[in-house]
Each structure stands twice: as C-alpha cells, then as structure tokens.
Amino acid sequence: MILDLFDNLQIGFAHVVTPINLLYCFIGVFLGTLIGVLPGLGPAATIAILLPMTFTLDPTTSLIMLAGIYYGAQYGGSTTAILVNLPGESSSVVTALDGYQMARQGRAGLALATAALASFFAGTVAALVIALAGPLMAAVALSFGAADYFALMVLGLTASVALAQGSLVKALGMVTFGLIVGLVGVDVTSGSSRMTFGLPDLLDGISIVAVAMGLFGLGEIMLNLTDGEEARSRQKEPVRITLPNRQEMKQISGPVVRGTVIGSVLGILPGGGALLSSFTAYAVEKKISKEPSRFGRGAIEGVAAPEAANNAGAQTSLIPLLTLGLPSNVIAALMAGALIIQGIQPGPQIISSQPALFWGLVASMWIGNLMLVLLNLPMIGLWVRLLRMPYKFLFPAILVFCSVGVFSLQFSSFSIWVMVVFGALGYLLRRLDCEPAPFLLGMILGPMMEEYFRRAMLLSRGDPMVFLERPISATLLVLAALAMISISIPALRARRDAALKE
C-alpha cells in the first residue's frame, strides 16, 4: 500500500510540476489570500466568478486553482484578523480573539508566524489524510448501489440542515427550495419540461454558476452596501515576523496537532469545513487549558489551534466530493459544478478514471501550502495597505467580473437576469437569517438524487422497500432520521443553538 501511495504521488507531482499547473496553483493561492484579506468577498463568491474561466482549462488545472483559492483564503483571513481585528474570512473570527490581543501587546509578528506555521503543518497533514483516506473511501463507495447513493445524499442534506446556523425550519426550507430549483428543465426520462414556464432558456435547467454568482456575489455586495462600510483600523507600526522560540514551540505544538486532527475529521462532515473546525478547536483548547482565563487576552494557543483546524478542515472537506460525489459544503458544491460542466461526474470512479486529477490535486496542496508560507509572510505590509481601499471602489470591479463571467457561459442576457434575481434572493435570505449554502447543496444534489432514486426503483421494480433491505442504505437512512429526531428534541436543540452561537 505504501509503495502504491508513492507511485500515485509520483503521478500527481509529475502533473503538477509543469509551468501551467504551477502558475495556476500560484494564482489560486494568491487570489485566496487576497480575498481572505478583503472583507466582503469570500471564497464562494470568488470561485463562482472564476468558474467560467475554468471551462477552457484542463480539469486538473482548474481544480488545482479552485482548491488553492479555498485553502488560501484561510491564510489571508488570519492576517487581518490579527493585525486590525477584522477577519477577512468567517473561519478567522475566532483567531481575532487572541491574535489581535497579541498584536496590541506588540507580538503581532509572533502571532502571524504562529498562524503561518500552524496552517502549513495542518495543510501538509490534511493532504496526507486525503492521499490515505481517499482511495479507501472510494473503494468502499464502489460497493454502493443506486439506493445507497440516494440514502447517502439524504444523509448529507440532513447533516447540512443540522449544522446550519439559525432556525432548523429555515434550513430545511432552503434545502427543499434548492431541490425544487435543481429539477427545473427537461425530464431526461420522459422528455417533458418541468417548471420552465414556457421559457426556452430554462429547458436546460438553471445555471449553477449564475445562481452562485447571484447568491454569493451580488447578494454580498447588496448586504455590504446597505450595512455600510465597516470601520477599519490602521496598523501604523511596521510588523516584523518573529518565529516562536523553543518554549513557545512547546506551547503551541499540542494545540496545532489537536487542531489538525479536529479539522481533518470535521472537514469531512457535510456542513463542516473550516468554520466549524476553527470554533471547535478553540473551544477544546479553552476547555482543557489549566488557565482558561488567558484565552481572549492574547493566548498563543488561541491562534495556533483554530488556524490549524480551519486549514485542515478546508482541505479534507474535498474528500467526500472526490470519493463519494457528495459536496460537503458550498465550496465543494461549486467545484462539483465545475467538474460536471466539463463532463466529469464526481464520485469513486475519479481515482481510477482520472488519476491525474485526484493525485494532482493532492500533490498541489503540498506545493500550494509551501507557496502560501513564502508568499504571506513577506507581504504583510501590502495586505494591510489593501485594507484601506474603500469598498465603493471594490464592489464595481466585483460587479463587472460577475456580469462578464455569467454572460460568457452561453452568451445570453438571460443568464445575467438569473444572476440578478438570485442576487436579490441572496440578499433577502441573509436579511431573513436564512443560510444560502443549504439551498445550493440541494440544487446540486437534486438531479443526482432523482437519478439514483429512479434507478433504484427501476431495479427493484417499483418496490420502495429496497431502501430498507440494503444494509448500507438502511443504515444511512436511520442515521439521517436519528439526526433529524435528535435536533428536534427541545433540550438538544437548545444546546445546538447555544454551541453554534458561541
């Protein structure tokens, strides 16, 4: 097995270490860092904007760039969280608690170095986890039948509802709405049109890219403009990077390892990823600390643990997509859309049919994390100066990129109208405290769930008991039911809401 791993990694590095793939890996991590630094533009919006550009690229090259944007955003978000108490990325909110206090105490350089080292270690380990766990999960997935895949997707959507912030009813409504929107177009089996309202442009369905640009691009712009530009602090004193000494290395080694393990595990869960991982890692460190009162006052462990967790969680969240064909969060859903548009169906066949894509992505993560360390530390001053750019100069550029990108999909103004409609919807959803991520997951998985459901019913000659007779599908459906029942119990639901709020 070890020899096979080395052989496969050689395949991956052979495909990555080419001028074009190294260039796009660098572009991905650079853009990821940039959007992590700039508030108001997250990785989901950036990936949605860049999706049309990936259609002309090799699938491996495009996935390397998109993944680099995702885990690169975790680096950039920590920089501004530490220096000016302004998290550029949601998963960096918890880093600001102790990171900014360290900066105020004159230890900004130490906090930044700690964040970079923790992220690099976690990214390296997470890539190894993908390399080891990916083939094993894919081998198990090959034994799945149509009923099992349907049950797996039900479990994934149920978990996304359970882990969504706010009202469970709203999250369930978002998933249901997403499933309905995903079924718009021509029914492949019967050839009849569904919910097209007589519009020929809807016969091929609603564009995932246009919807994503609207929800996460235009919706975010509207929210930032109506809320007003957030006051931005100024980092007046120059920052010099200070590497941890022996005592400090001993102090952060445990939190980094624990954060990496937490992120690697929680990243695989649907709805998990970087955000849940960073908050959980911080809570664990504060819980086991002999001096919990230090947290929030400049504890270096409060920087090391969440930074390791969010980077590990960002990378391992791609495992379900590549091995099971199940996006675990909105970023993975967008990547699934990019692969589907290029004619590649995410799932266990990717490792055998597209070895260059899977192992190339794994190898690019090691190279990308090294690029991030070498890129971020020397460019601290540039990132801080970018924070002073008024949002009124930033959002028109985002708007232009969104419009050009969505128009280039089919060279049709209808796609732009779709983006505008879902942009307004995204703004409304945020005002109503509804998360758009479960909606997009439902839209991506809807057609796939329908296909597997029909296939299972066809093979069983219309007997719905096939979902309970197969051990795998029965187990997955029971887990989904238990998840919904558990979060419906008032006491457990109150604890869930308190944990998510904290």
Short mmCIF file of C-alpha atoms in Angstrom, two decimals:
data_model
loop_
_atom_site.label_atom_id
_atom_site.label_comp_id
_atom_site.label_asym_id
_atom_site.label_seq_id
_atom_site.Cartn_x
_atom_site.Cartn_y
_atom_site.Cartn_z
CA MET A 1 0.00 0.00 0.00
CA ILE A 2 2.86 2.39 0.86
CA LEU A 3 4.52 1.61 -2.49
CA ASP A 4 1.24 2.30 -4.30
CA LEU A 5 0.95 5.59 -2.44
CA PHE A 6 4.42 6.67 -3.52
CA ASP A 7 3.71 5.63 -7.12
CA ASN A 8 0.46 7.58 -7.13
CA LEU A 9 2.09 10.65 -5.61
CA GLN A 10 4.74 10.49 -8.33
CA ILE A 11 1.91 10.63 -10.86
CA GLY A 12 0.47 13.63 -9.03
CA PHE A 13 3.72 15.57 -8.80
CA ALA A 14 4.53 14.78 -12.44
CA HIS A 15 1.31 16.53 -13.46
CA VAL A 16 1.62 19.41 -11.01
CA VAL A 17 5.25 20.32 -11.62
CA THR A 18 4.54 21.78 -15.04
CA PRO A 19 4.66 25.50 -15.82
CA ILE A 20 0.90 25.81 -16.44
CA ASN A 21 -0.19 23.93 -13.28
CA LEU A 22 2.36 25.69 -11.07
CA LEU A 23 1.15 29.02 -12.47
CA TYR A 24 -2.50 28.31 -11.74
CA CYS A 25 -1.65 26.90 -8.31
CA PHE A 26 0.08 30.19 -7.54
CA ILE A 27 -2.85 32.18 -8.97
CA GLY A 28 -5.23 30.21 -6.78
CA VAL A 29 -3.36 30.67 -3.51
CA PHE A 30 -2.63 34.33 -4.30
CA LEU A 31 -6.29 35.09 -5.03
CA GLY A 32 -7.30 33.08 -1.98
CA THR A 33 -5.01 35.16 0.22
CA LEU A 34 -6.27 38.37 -1.37
CA ILE A 35 -9.95 37.60 -0.84
CA GLY A 36 -9.19 36.37 2.67
CA VAL A 37 -7.70 39.79 3.42
CA LEU A 38 -10.50 41.83 1.84
CA PRO A 39 -13.80 41.76 3.77
CA GLY A 40 -16.97 41.37 1.74
CA LEU A 41 -15.65 38.88 -0.81
CA GLY A 42 -15.39 35.26 0.29
CA PRO A 43 -14.03 32.18 -1.48
CA ALA A 44 -17.51 31.09 -2.59
CA ALA A 45 -18.09 34.35 -4.49
CA THR A 46 -14.59 34.29 -5.99
CA ILE A 47 -14.87 30.69 -7.16
CA ALA A 48 -18.28 31.46 -8.65
CA ILE A 49 -16.84 34.44 -10.54
CA LEU A 50 -13.91 32.39 -11.88
CA LEU A 51 -15.92 29.31 -12.87
CA PRO A 52 -16.43 30.39 -16.50
CA MET A 53 -12.67 30.80 -16.90
CA THR A 54 -12.10 27.19 -15.84
CA PHE A 55 -14.14 25.81 -18.75
CA THR A 56 -11.24 26.44 -21.12
CA LEU A 57 -8.70 24.85 -18.76
CA ASP A 58 -7.75 21.24 -18.21
CA PRO A 59 -9.96 19.82 -15.39
CA THR A 60 -6.89 19.11 -13.23
CA THR A 61 -5.58 22.64 -13.69
CA SER A 62 -8.94 24.24 -12.89
CA LEU A 63 -9.45 22.12 -9.75
CA ILE A 64 -5.93 22.96 -8.52
CA MET A 65 -6.69 26.67 -8.86
CA LEU A 66 -10.14 26.48 -7.23
CA ALA A 67 -8.82 24.44 -4.28
CA GLY A 68 -5.95 26.92 -3.87
CA ILE A 69 -8.48 29.75 -3.58
CA TYR A 70 -10.31 27.90 -0.82
CA TYR A 71 -7.46 26.98 1.48
CA GLY A 72 -5.55 30.15 0.58
CA ALA A 73 -8.44 32.23 1.93
CA GLN A 74 -7.85 30.70 5.35
CA TYR A 75 -4.32 32.18 5.40
CA GLY A 76 -5.40 35.64 4.31
CA GLY A 77 -8.26 35.83 6.77
CA SER A 78 -5.92 35.32 9.72
CA THR A 79 -3.59 38.16 8.66
CA THR A 80 -6.13 40.94 9.04
CA ALA A 81 -7.81 39.25 11.99
CA ILE A 82 -4.53 39.51 13.88
CA LEU A 83 -3.36 42.93 12.69
CA VAL A 84 -6.54 45.00 12.67
CA ASN A 85 -9.17 42.80 14.37
CA LEU A 86 -11.00 42.47 11.05
CA PRO A 87 -11.44 38.82 9.96
CA GLY A 88 -11.40 38.67 6.19
CA GLU A 89 -12.87 35.16 6.30
CA SER A 90 -15.58 33.80 8.63
CA SER A 91 -13.39 30.96 9.88
CA SER A 92 -10.84 33.55 11.10
CA VAL A 93 -13.27 35.20 13.51
CA VAL A 94 -12.06 33.07 16.40
CA THR A 95 -8.40 33.82 15.53
CA ALA A 96 -9.07 37.52 16.12
CA LEU A 97 -9.98 36.88 19.77
CA ASP A 98 -6.40 36.24 20.85
CA GLY A 99 -4.49 37.24 17.72
CA TYR A 100 -5.49 40.89 17.91
CA GLN A 101 -4.73 41.00 21.62
CA MET A 102 -1.24 39.68 20.86
CA ALA A 103 -0.84 42.44 18.26
CA ARG A 104 -1.86 45.08 20.79
CA GLN A 105 0.78 43.67 23.13
CA GLY A 106 3.47 44.12 20.47
CA ARG A 107 3.51 40.43 19.49
CA ALA A 108 1.89 40.72 16.06
CA GLY A 109 4.91 39.19 14.34
CA LEU A 110 4.80 36.16 16.64
CA ALA A 111 1.05 35.72 16.09
CA LEU A 112 1.43 35.87 12.30
CA ALA A 113 4.32 33.40 12.33
CA THR A 114 2.33 31.06 14.58
CA ALA A 115 -0.67 31.21 12.25
CA ALA A 116 1.50 30.53 9.19
CA LEU A 117 3.35 27.59 10.77
CA ALA A 118 0.15 26.06 12.16
CA SER A 119 -1.59 26.37 8.80
CA PHE A 120 1.37 24.88 6.93
CA PHE A 121 1.59 21.90 9.28
CA ALA A 122 -2.17 21.30 9.12
CA GLY A 123 -2.25 21.65 5.35
CA THR A 124 0.57 19.16 4.95
CA VAL A 125 -1.10 16.60 7.23
CA ALA A 126 -4.53 17.14 5.62
CA ALA A 127 -3.09 16.43 2.17
CA LEU A 128 -1.65 13.18 3.56
CA VAL A 129 -5.06 12.32 5.04
CA ILE A 130 -6.66 12.81 1.61
CA ALA A 131 -3.98 10.63 0.00
CA LEU A 132 -4.54 7.82 2.51
CA ALA A 133 -8.30 8.04 3.10
CA GLY A 134 -9.36 8.93 -0.42
CA PRO A 135 -8.65 5.57 -2.11
CA LEU A 136 -10.09 3.67 0.87
CA MET A 137 -13.35 5.64 0.80
CA ALA A 138 -13.52 5.29 -2.99
CA ALA A 139 -13.09 1.51 -2.70
CA VAL A 140 -15.96 1.36 -0.22
CA ALA A 141 -18.07 3.63 -2.43
CA LEU A 142 -17.67 1.25 -5.38
CA SER A 143 -19.81 -1.24 -3.49
CA PHE A 144 -22.63 1.32 -3.27
CA GLY A 145 -25.76 0.75 -5.31
CA ALA A 146 -28.29 3.30 -6.52
CA ALA A 147 -30.32 3.02 -3.30
CA ASP A 148 -27.17 3.52 -1.21
CA TYR A 149 -26.19 6.67 -3.09
CA PHE A 150 -29.68 8.10 -2.66
CA ALA A 151 -29.54 7.41 1.08
CA LEU A 152 -26.05 8.94 1.30
CA MET A 153 -27.29 12.17 -0.28
CA VAL A 154 -30.28 12.26 2.07
CA LEU A 155 -27.85 11.94 4.98
CA GLY A 156 -25.65 14.70 3.55
CA LEU A 157 -28.55 17.13 3.20
CA THR A 158 -29.83 16.22 6.65
CA ALA A 159 -26.41 16.91 8.16
CA SER A 160 -26.23 20.27 6.38
CA VAL A 161 -29.57 21.18 7.96
CA ALA A 162 -28.44 20.03 11.40
CA LEU A 163 -25.22 22.06 11.24
CA ALA A 164 -26.76 25.19 9.72
CA GLN A 165 -26.93 28.23 11.96
CA GLY A 166 -30.29 29.63 12.95
CA SER A 167 -33.72 28.10 12.53
CA LEU A 168 -33.95 24.44 11.55
CA VAL A 169 -37.20 25.14 9.72
CA LYS A 170 -35.47 27.79 7.59
CA ALA A 171 -32.55 25.48 6.83
CA LEU A 172 -34.94 22.67 5.85
CA GLY A 173 -36.87 25.12 3.68
CA MET A 174 -33.65 26.17 1.94
CA VAL A 175 -32.75 22.56 1.13
CA THR A 176 -36.24 21.86 -0.19
CA PHE A 177 -36.22 25.02 -2.31
CA GLY A 178 -32.81 24.04 -3.70
CA LEU A 179 -34.07 20.56 -4.62
CA ILE A 180 -37.01 22.09 -6.49
CA VAL A 181 -34.86 24.60 -8.40
CA GLY A 182 -32.42 21.83 -9.34
CA LEU A 183 -35.23 19.91 -11.08
CA VAL A 184 -36.14 22.78 -13.44
CA GLY A 185 -35.71 21.81 -17.10
CA VAL A 186 -36.41 18.77 -19.27
CA ASP A 187 -37.07 15.44 -17.57
CA VAL A 188 -34.46 13.07 -19.00
CA THR A 189 -36.74 10.04 -18.68
CA SER A 190 -39.99 11.36 -20.13
CA GLY A 191 -38.69 14.29 -22.18
CA SER A 192 -41.34 16.62 -20.77
CA SER A 193 -40.47 20.08 -19.48
CA ARG A 194 -40.79 20.87 -15.78
CA MET A 195 -41.28 24.32 -14.23
CA THR A 196 -39.96 26.13 -17.32
CA PHE A 197 -42.99 28.50 -17.53
CA GLY A 198 -42.75 28.42 -21.31
CA LEU A 199 -39.22 29.90 -21.35
CA PRO A 200 -36.90 28.07 -23.79
CA ASP A 201 -33.87 29.27 -21.80
CA LEU A 202 -34.96 27.10 -18.87
CA LEU A 203 -35.14 23.84 -20.84
CA ASP A 204 -31.50 23.07 -19.95
CA GLY A 205 -32.11 23.97 -16.31
CA ILE A 206 -30.96 26.94 -14.26
CA SER A 207 -27.24 27.62 -14.45
CA ILE A 208 -25.44 26.73 -11.22
CA VAL A 209 -22.78 29.33 -11.95
CA ALA A 210 -25.33 32.13 -12.44
CA VAL A 211 -27.11 31.16 -9.24
CA ALA A 212 -23.85 31.01 -7.26
CA MET A 213 -22.72 34.41 -8.60
CA GLY A 214 -26.05 35.90 -7.61
CA LEU A 215 -26.21 34.39 -4.14
CA PHE A 216 -22.60 34.92 -3.13
CA GLY A 217 -21.54 37.80 -5.39
CA LEU A 218 -24.41 40.22 -5.86
CA GLY A 219 -26.07 39.24 -2.59
CA GLU A 220 -22.90 40.02 -0.65
CA ILE A 221 -22.48 43.36 -2.45
CA MET A 222 -26.03 44.41 -1.56
CA LEU A 223 -25.52 43.41 2.06
CA ASN A 224 -22.26 45.35 2.39
CA LEU A 225 -23.69 48.46 0.75
CA THR A 226 -26.82 48.55 2.89
CA ASP A 227 -24.96 47.81 6.12
CA GLY A 228 -22.37 50.48 5.39
CA GLU A 229 -18.63 50.06 5.23
CA GLU A 230 -17.19 48.65 8.40
CA ALA A 231 -14.75 50.87 10.21
CA ARG A 232 -11.24 49.71 9.56
CA SER A 233 -8.40 50.06 11.99
CA ARG A 234 -4.94 51.11 10.94
CA GLN A 235 -1.78 49.20 11.65
CA LYS A 236 0.63 52.11 11.91
CA GLU A 237 3.70 50.37 13.26
CA PRO A 238 5.69 48.11 10.90
CA VAL A 239 5.36 44.40 11.62
CA ARG A 240 8.41 42.17 11.84
CA ILE A 241 7.91 38.42 11.72
CA THR A 242 9.15 36.71 14.89
CA LEU A 243 9.49 32.94 14.87
CA PRO A 244 8.44 31.14 18.07
CA ASN A 245 11.27 30.23 20.44
CA ARG A 246 11.71 26.79 22.00
CA GLN A 247 9.32 27.48 24.87
CA GLU A 248 6.66 28.89 22.55
CA MET A 249 7.06 25.98 20.13
CA LYS A 250 6.41 23.61 23.01
CA GLN A 251 3.40 25.72 23.95
CA ILE A 252 1.77 25.57 20.51
CA SER A 253 2.73 22.04 19.43
CA GLY A 254 -0.16 20.36 21.27
CA PRO A 255 -2.83 22.83 20.09
CA VAL A 256 -1.57 22.59 16.49
CA VAL A 257 -1.75 18.78 16.49
CA ARG A 258 -5.17 18.74 18.16
CA GLY A 259 -6.46 21.43 15.81
CA THR A 260 -5.21 19.47 12.82
CA VAL A 261 -6.97 16.30 13.98
CA ILE A 262 -10.21 18.18 14.72
CA GLY A 263 -10.13 19.95 11.36
CA SER A 264 -9.31 16.77 9.43
CA VAL A 265 -12.30 14.96 10.97
CA LEU A 266 -14.89 17.75 10.99
CA GLY A 267 -13.94 18.87 7.50
CA ILE A 268 -15.33 15.63 6.08
CA LEU A 269 -18.77 16.19 7.63
CA PRO A 270 -21.43 17.81 5.43
CA GLY A 271 -21.76 21.44 6.51
CA GLY A 272 -18.48 21.25 8.44
CA GLY A 273 -15.36 22.56 6.76
CA ALA A 274 -13.16 25.37 8.02
CA LEU A 275 -15.72 27.36 10.05
CA LEU A 276 -16.94 24.58 12.33
CA SER A 277 -13.41 23.22 12.71
CA SER A 278 -11.88 26.50 13.89
CA PHE A 279 -14.57 27.19 16.50
CA THR A 280 -14.45 23.61 17.82
CA ALA A 281 -10.65 23.63 18.10
CA TYR A 282 -10.71 26.90 20.05
CA ALA A 283 -13.42 25.61 22.39
CA VAL A 284 -11.44 22.40 23.04
CA GLU A 285 -8.23 24.30 23.87
CA LYS A 286 -10.05 26.62 26.23
CA LYS A 287 -11.76 23.66 27.88
CA ILE A 288 -8.60 21.67 28.56
CA SER A 289 -6.38 24.62 29.46
CA LYS A 290 -5.15 24.92 33.03
CA GLU A 291 -5.63 28.69 32.73
CA PRO A 292 -8.74 29.27 30.58
CA SER A 293 -8.82 32.91 31.68
CA ARG A 294 -5.80 33.55 29.39
CA PHE A 295 -7.95 32.97 26.32
CA GLY A 296 -9.22 36.18 24.83
CA ARG A 297 -6.27 38.07 26.32
CA GLY A 298 -3.51 37.06 23.94
CA ALA A 299 -3.05 33.30 24.43
CA ILE A 300 -0.85 31.96 21.66
CA GLU A 301 -2.75 28.65 21.78
CA GLY A 302 -5.87 30.61 20.76
CA VAL A 303 -4.14 31.42 17.47
CA ALA A 304 -2.41 28.09 16.80
CA ALA A 305 -5.37 25.72 17.29
CA PRO A 306 -8.03 27.42 15.14
CA GLU A 307 -5.57 28.24 12.36
CA ALA A 308 -4.50 24.60 12.15
CA ALA A 309 -8.12 23.46 12.28
CA ASN A 310 -9.51 25.77 9.60
CA ASN A 311 -6.79 24.90 7.09
CA ALA A 312 -7.12 21.16 7.70
CA GLY A 313 -10.90 21.40 7.54
CA ALA A 314 -10.81 23.33 4.27
CA GLN A 315 -8.73 20.65 2.58
CA THR A 316 -10.36 17.48 3.94
CA SER A 317 -13.80 18.87 3.04
CA LEU A 318 -12.92 17.85 -0.54
CA ILE A 319 -12.73 14.12 0.38
CA PRO A 320 -16.49 13.40 0.14
CA LEU A 321 -16.65 15.21 -3.20
CA LEU A 322 -13.79 13.30 -4.78
CA THR A 323 -14.61 9.86 -3.36
CA LEU A 324 -18.40 9.81 -2.91
CA GLY A 325 -19.54 12.56 -5.26
CA LEU A 326 -21.14 14.31 -2.27
CA PRO A 327 -20.23 18.00 -1.74
CA SER A 328 -19.78 18.65 1.98
CA ASN A 329 -20.12 22.46 1.75
CA VAL A 330 -20.85 25.23 -0.71
CA ILE A 331 -17.24 25.45 -1.96
CA ALA A 332 -17.21 21.74 -2.77
CA ALA A 333 -20.62 22.15 -4.43
CA LEU A 334 -19.19 24.80 -6.74
CA MET A 335 -16.25 22.54 -7.58
CA ALA A 336 -18.69 19.72 -8.29
CA GLY A 337 -20.49 22.05 -10.68
CA ALA A 338 -17.20 22.85 -12.43
CA LEU A 339 -16.44 19.13 -12.89
CA ILE A 340 -19.96 18.27 -14.08
CA ILE A 341 -19.92 21.05 -16.69
CA GLN A 342 -16.63 19.62 -18.01
CA GLY A 343 -18.22 16.18 -18.31
CA ILE A 344 -16.64 14.62 -15.20
CA GLN A 345 -19.03 13.05 -12.69
CA PRO A 346 -17.66 13.38 -9.12
CA GLY A 347 -17.51 10.04 -7.37
CA PRO A 348 -15.39 6.97 -6.65
CA GLN A 349 -14.56 6.46 -10.33
CA ILE A 350 -12.46 9.63 -10.36
CA ILE A 351 -9.44 7.96 -8.75
CA SER A 352 -9.39 5.14 -11.31
CA SER A 353 -10.59 7.02 -14.40
CA GLN A 354 -8.94 10.39 -13.64
CA PRO A 355 -5.82 9.57 -11.56
CA ALA A 356 -4.04 12.71 -12.73
CA LEU A 357 -6.90 14.85 -11.40
CA PHE A 358 -7.07 13.25 -7.93
CA TRP A 359 -3.36 12.78 -7.27
CA GLY A 360 -2.51 16.05 -8.99
CA LEU A 361 -4.83 17.86 -6.56
CA VAL A 362 -3.23 16.10 -3.57
CA ALA A 363 0.30 17.00 -4.72
CA SER A 364 -0.76 20.60 -5.45
CA MET A 365 -1.85 21.02 -1.83
CA TRP A 366 1.68 20.45 -0.55
CA ILE A 367 3.10 22.84 -3.14
CA GLY A 368 0.31 25.37 -2.54
CA ASN A 369 0.81 25.40 1.23
CA LEU A 370 4.54 25.99 0.75
CA MET A 371 3.73 28.84 -1.66
CA LEU A 372 1.41 30.36 0.92
CA VAL A 373 4.07 30.47 3.62
CA LEU A 374 6.62 32.01 1.25
CA LEU A 375 4.02 34.43 -0.12
CA ASN A 376 2.24 35.61 3.01
CA LEU A 377 4.95 36.46 5.48
CA PRO A 378 6.92 38.89 3.26
CA MET A 379 3.75 40.61 2.00
CA ILE A 380 2.14 41.57 5.31
CA GLY A 381 2.58 45.28 4.60
CA LEU A 382 0.82 45.01 1.23
CA TRP A 383 -2.18 43.22 2.69
CA VAL A 384 -2.59 45.85 5.40
CA ARG A 385 -2.46 48.66 2.82
CA LEU A 386 -5.15 46.91 0.78
CA LEU A 387 -7.46 47.15 3.79
CA ARG A 388 -7.52 50.91 3.36
CA MET A 389 -9.20 50.62 -0.04
CA PRO A 390 -12.79 51.96 0.26
CA TYR A 391 -15.45 49.40 -0.58
CA LYS A 392 -17.04 51.84 -3.04
CA PHE A 393 -14.01 51.24 -5.29
CA LEU A 394 -14.01 47.49 -4.77
CA PHE A 395 -17.62 46.47 -5.45
CA PRO A 396 -17.89 47.87 -9.04
CA ALA A 397 -14.99 45.62 -10.07
CA ILE A 398 -16.70 42.62 -8.48
CA LEU A 399 -19.92 43.51 -10.27
CA VAL A 400 -18.17 43.75 -13.65
CA PHE A 401 -16.41 40.39 -13.18
CA CYS A 402 -19.70 38.73 -12.20
CA SER A 403 -21.56 40.13 -15.22
CA VAL A 404 -18.85 39.30 -17.76
CA GLY A 405 -18.34 35.84 -16.30
CA VAL A 406 -22.01 34.85 -16.29
CA PHE A 407 -22.61 36.29 -19.78
CA SER A 408 -19.73 34.22 -21.17
CA LEU A 409 -21.49 30.99 -20.12
CA GLN A 410 -23.97 30.96 -23.01
CA PHE A 411 -23.55 34.49 -24.40
CA SER A 412 -27.12 35.14 -23.34
CA SER A 413 -28.56 38.02 -21.35
CA PHE A 414 -30.91 35.51 -19.69
CA SER A 415 -28.02 34.26 -17.52
CA ILE A 416 -27.47 37.81 -16.28
CA TRP A 417 -31.14 38.08 -15.32
CA VAL A 418 -30.85 34.79 -13.45
CA MET A 419 -27.86 36.21 -11.56
CA VAL A 420 -29.77 39.40 -10.72
CA VAL A 421 -32.83 37.52 -9.48
CA PHE A 422 -30.79 35.21 -7.27
CA GLY A 423 -28.67 38.15 -6.11
CA ALA A 424 -31.82 39.82 -4.78
CA LEU A 425 -32.88 36.46 -3.34
CA GLY A 426 -29.49 36.04 -1.66
CA TYR A 427 -29.79 39.48 -0.05
CA LEU A 428 -33.32 38.69 1.13
CA LEU A 429 -32.24 35.33 2.56
CA ARG A 430 -29.48 36.95 4.60
CA ARG A 431 -31.91 39.56 5.93
CA LEU A 432 -34.22 36.74 6.99
CA ASP A 433 -31.30 34.86 8.62
CA CYS A 434 -31.54 32.02 6.09
CA GLU A 435 -28.27 30.42 5.02
CA PRO A 436 -27.94 30.14 1.22
CA ALA A 437 -25.44 27.26 1.44
CA PRO A 438 -28.08 24.51 2.07
CA PHE A 439 -30.02 25.88 -0.92
CA LEU A 440 -27.05 25.48 -3.26
CA LEU A 441 -26.28 21.99 -1.91
CA GLY A 442 -29.88 20.99 -2.56
CA MET A 443 -29.73 22.42 -6.08
CA ILE A 444 -26.54 20.47 -6.88
CA LEU A 445 -27.72 17.19 -5.35
CA GLY A 446 -31.36 17.39 -6.53
CA PRO A 447 -30.88 15.98 -10.05
CA MET A 448 -28.44 13.34 -8.78
CA MET A 449 -30.86 12.23 -6.04
CA GLU A 450 -33.65 11.95 -8.59
CA GLU A 451 -31.48 9.87 -10.91
CA TYR A 452 -30.41 7.43 -8.17
CA PHE A 453 -33.97 7.21 -6.80
CA ARG A 454 -35.38 6.33 -10.21
CA ARG A 455 -32.59 3.85 -10.88
CA ALA A 456 -33.18 2.14 -7.52
CA MET A 457 -36.93 1.93 -8.13
CA LEU A 458 -36.36 0.58 -11.62
CA LEU A 459 -34.02 -2.16 -10.39
CA SER A 460 -36.44 -3.11 -7.61
CA ARG A 461 -39.44 -3.00 -9.99
CA GLY A 462 -41.11 -0.24 -8.00
CA ASP A 463 -40.60 -1.72 -4.53
CA PRO A 464 -39.69 1.13 -2.12
CA MET A 465 -38.52 -1.41 0.46
CA VAL A 466 -35.24 -1.65 -1.47
CA PHE A 467 -34.02 1.34 0.56
CA LEU A 468 -34.50 -0.58 3.80
CA GLU A 469 -33.50 -4.03 2.57
CA ARG A 470 -29.97 -2.99 1.57
CA PRO A 471 -27.81 -2.73 4.74
CA ILE A 472 -25.87 0.36 3.58
CA SER A 473 -28.88 2.43 2.54
CA ALA A 474 -30.87 1.36 5.61
CA THR A 475 -28.02 2.38 7.92
CA LEU A 476 -27.62 5.76 6.22
CA LEU A 477 -31.35 6.50 6.33
CA VAL A 478 -31.51 5.53 10.01
CA LEU A 479 -28.62 7.90 10.73
CA ALA A 480 -30.41 10.67 8.83
CA ALA A 481 -33.60 10.03 10.78
CA LEU A 482 -31.75 10.00 14.11
CA ALA A 483 -30.04 13.28 13.21
CA MET A 484 -33.38 14.97 12.50
CA ILE A 485 -35.02 13.49 15.61
CA SER A 486 -32.12 14.48 17.88
CA ILE A 487 -32.09 18.12 16.78
CA SER A 488 -35.87 18.26 17.08
CA ILE A 489 -35.74 17.46 20.80
CA PRO A 490 -36.04 20.84 22.57
CA ALA A 491 -33.19 20.28 25.05
CA LEU A 492 -30.73 19.07 22.41
CA ARG A 493 -31.87 21.78 20.01
CA ALA A 494 -31.22 24.45 22.64
CA ARG A 495 -27.70 23.07 23.23
CA ARG A 496 -27.08 23.04 19.46
CA ASP A 497 -28.19 26.66 19.08
CA ALA A 498 -26.05 27.72 22.05
CA ALA A 499 -22.99 25.92 20.67
CA LEU A 500 -23.38 27.45 17.20
CA LYS A 501 -23.97 30.89 18.69
CA GLU A 502 -20.89 30.59 20.89
#
